[in-house]
C-alpha atoms as one frame of an Amber mdcrd trajectory, in Angstrom:
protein
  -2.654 -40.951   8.336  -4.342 -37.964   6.623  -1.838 -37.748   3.771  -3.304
 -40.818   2.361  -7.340 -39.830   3.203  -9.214 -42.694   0.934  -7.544 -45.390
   2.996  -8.003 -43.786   6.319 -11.548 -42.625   5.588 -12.374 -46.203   4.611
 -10.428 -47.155   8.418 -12.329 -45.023  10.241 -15.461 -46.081   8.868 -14.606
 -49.516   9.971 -14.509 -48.326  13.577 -17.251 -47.339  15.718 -17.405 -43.697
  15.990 -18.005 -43.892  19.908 -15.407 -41.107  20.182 -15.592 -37.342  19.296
 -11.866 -37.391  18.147 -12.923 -40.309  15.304 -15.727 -38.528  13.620 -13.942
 -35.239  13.796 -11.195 -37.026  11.652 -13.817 -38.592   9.475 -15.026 -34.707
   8.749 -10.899 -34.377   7.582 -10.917 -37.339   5.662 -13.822 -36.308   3.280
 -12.514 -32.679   3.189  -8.941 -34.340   2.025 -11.000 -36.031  -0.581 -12.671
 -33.049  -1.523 -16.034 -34.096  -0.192 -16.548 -30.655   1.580 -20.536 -30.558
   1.546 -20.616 -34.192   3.377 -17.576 -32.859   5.759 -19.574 -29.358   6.583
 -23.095 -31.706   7.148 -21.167 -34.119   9.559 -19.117 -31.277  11.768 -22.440
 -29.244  11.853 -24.608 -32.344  13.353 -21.454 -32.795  16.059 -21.317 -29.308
  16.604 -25.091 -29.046  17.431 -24.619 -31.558  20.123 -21.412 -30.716  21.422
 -21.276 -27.111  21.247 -18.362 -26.853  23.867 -16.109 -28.550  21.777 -13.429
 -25.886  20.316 -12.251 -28.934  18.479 -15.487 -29.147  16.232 -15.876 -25.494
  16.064 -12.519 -24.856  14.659 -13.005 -27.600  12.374 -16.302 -26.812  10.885
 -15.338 -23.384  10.468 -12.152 -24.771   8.373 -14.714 -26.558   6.031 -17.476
 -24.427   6.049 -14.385 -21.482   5.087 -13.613 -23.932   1.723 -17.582 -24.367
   0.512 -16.922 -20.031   0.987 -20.024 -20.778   3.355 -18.284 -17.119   4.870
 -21.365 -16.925   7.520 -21.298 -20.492   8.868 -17.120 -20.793   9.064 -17.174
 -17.181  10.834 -19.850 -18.029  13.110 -17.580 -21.311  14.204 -14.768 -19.730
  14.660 -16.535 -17.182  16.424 -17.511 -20.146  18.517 -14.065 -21.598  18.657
 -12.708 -18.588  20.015 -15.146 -18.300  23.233 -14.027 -21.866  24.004 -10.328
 -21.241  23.921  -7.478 -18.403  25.690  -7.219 -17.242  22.290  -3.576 -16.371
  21.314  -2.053 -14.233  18.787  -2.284 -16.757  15.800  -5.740 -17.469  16.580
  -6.827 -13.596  16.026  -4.676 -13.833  12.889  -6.433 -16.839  11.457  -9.661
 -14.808  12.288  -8.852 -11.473  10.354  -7.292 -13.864   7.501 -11.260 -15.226
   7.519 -13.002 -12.317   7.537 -10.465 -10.993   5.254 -11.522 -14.199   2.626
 -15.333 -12.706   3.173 -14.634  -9.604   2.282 -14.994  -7.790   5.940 -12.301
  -5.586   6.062 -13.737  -3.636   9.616 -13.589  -7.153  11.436 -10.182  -8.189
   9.981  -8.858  -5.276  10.611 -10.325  -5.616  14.409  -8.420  -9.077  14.448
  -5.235  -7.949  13.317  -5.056  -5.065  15.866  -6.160  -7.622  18.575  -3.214
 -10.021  17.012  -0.430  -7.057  17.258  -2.359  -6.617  20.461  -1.423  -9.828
  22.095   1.953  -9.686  20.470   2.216 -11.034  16.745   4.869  -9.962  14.355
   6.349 -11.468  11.561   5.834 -11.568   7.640   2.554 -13.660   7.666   1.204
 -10.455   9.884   2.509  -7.899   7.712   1.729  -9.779   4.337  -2.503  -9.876
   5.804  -1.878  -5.802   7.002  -1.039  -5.411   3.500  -3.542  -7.269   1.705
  -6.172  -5.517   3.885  -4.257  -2.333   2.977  -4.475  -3.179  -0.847  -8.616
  -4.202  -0.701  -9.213  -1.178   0.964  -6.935   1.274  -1.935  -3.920   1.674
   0.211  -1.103   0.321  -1.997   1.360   2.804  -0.459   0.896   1.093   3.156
   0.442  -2.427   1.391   3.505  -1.607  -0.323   5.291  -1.128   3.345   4.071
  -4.478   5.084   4.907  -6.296   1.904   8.726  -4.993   2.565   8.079  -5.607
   6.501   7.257  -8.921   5.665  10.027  -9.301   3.412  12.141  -8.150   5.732
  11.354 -10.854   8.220  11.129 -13.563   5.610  13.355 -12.988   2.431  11.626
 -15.809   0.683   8.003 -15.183   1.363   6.005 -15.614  -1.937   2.765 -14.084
  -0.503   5.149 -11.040   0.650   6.663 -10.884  -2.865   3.248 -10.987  -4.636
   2.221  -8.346  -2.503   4.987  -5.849  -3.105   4.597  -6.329  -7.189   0.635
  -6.179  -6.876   0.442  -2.926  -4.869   3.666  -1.680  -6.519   3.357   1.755
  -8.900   5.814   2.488 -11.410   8.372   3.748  -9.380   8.601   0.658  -7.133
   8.576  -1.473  -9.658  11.735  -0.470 -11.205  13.352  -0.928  -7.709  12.235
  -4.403  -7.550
């Protein structure tokens, strides 16, 4: 149970880690803990011998993403994604990572590929519209954040949005 990490980090070290599935959740364990550099070192030695897990990949891209090791957690989910039928959530997770690193081109490629195979929804329109805002377009960020809104009245991204790319105007109307 990952909600208590220190006790099952301290389990699984007790075990012998004859199974991929065991030292993948070791990798969580320390990231729970906040141990990131030890997580990244251990999913990167699995990944180097098992580079046909999507499991790994996806996982050391998730830790890589929170040392903002941008390069590394792009290139595994890069990785991740030739290994899988990627779906709609998977290209939004992608744009929402290059997004983080500061490549708007690629997230913007994502999110078209997402809309492509069929997402919709507020978490869509609230990562349109923070792509929108980095790139200066607070009228269209403005737009998805009321989209998003509109699909999810209590969204706190979606509201954050709408005041941050709001001009005078629109803020008296919130």
């Amino acid at each position: 149970d990952l909600r208590q990490p220190r006790a099952a980090l301290d389990l699984l070290r007790s075990c012998t880690p004859s199974q991929l599935s065991t030292t993948i959740l070791i990798g969580r364990a320390m990231g729970a803990l906040g141990d990131w550099d030890r997580a990244v070192a251990l999913l990167r030695t699995l990944a180097e011998s098992n580079n046909d897990n999507p499991d790994i990949a996806v996982e050391l891209s998730l830790a890589a993403g929170k040392l903002r090791d941008y390069p590394l957690a792009i290139a595994s989910y890069q990785q991740y994604m030739t290994l899988i039928e990627p779906t709609a959530q998977d290209y939004l997770r992608f744009a929402d990572l290059y997004l983080i690193a500061r490549d708007t081109s690629n997230s913007d490629r994502q999110l078209r590929l997402a809309r492509e195979a069929g997402i919709t929804g507020a978490d869509y329109h609230v990562l349109r519209g923070r792509l929108n805002r980095l790139s200066g377009d607070m009228k269209s960020a403005q737009v998805n954040a009321v989209a998003a809104i509109g699909y999810q009245p209590d969204h706190g991204q979606a509201w954050s949005l709408r005041v941050e790319s709001a001009d005078d105007n629109d803020l008296e109307q919130i």
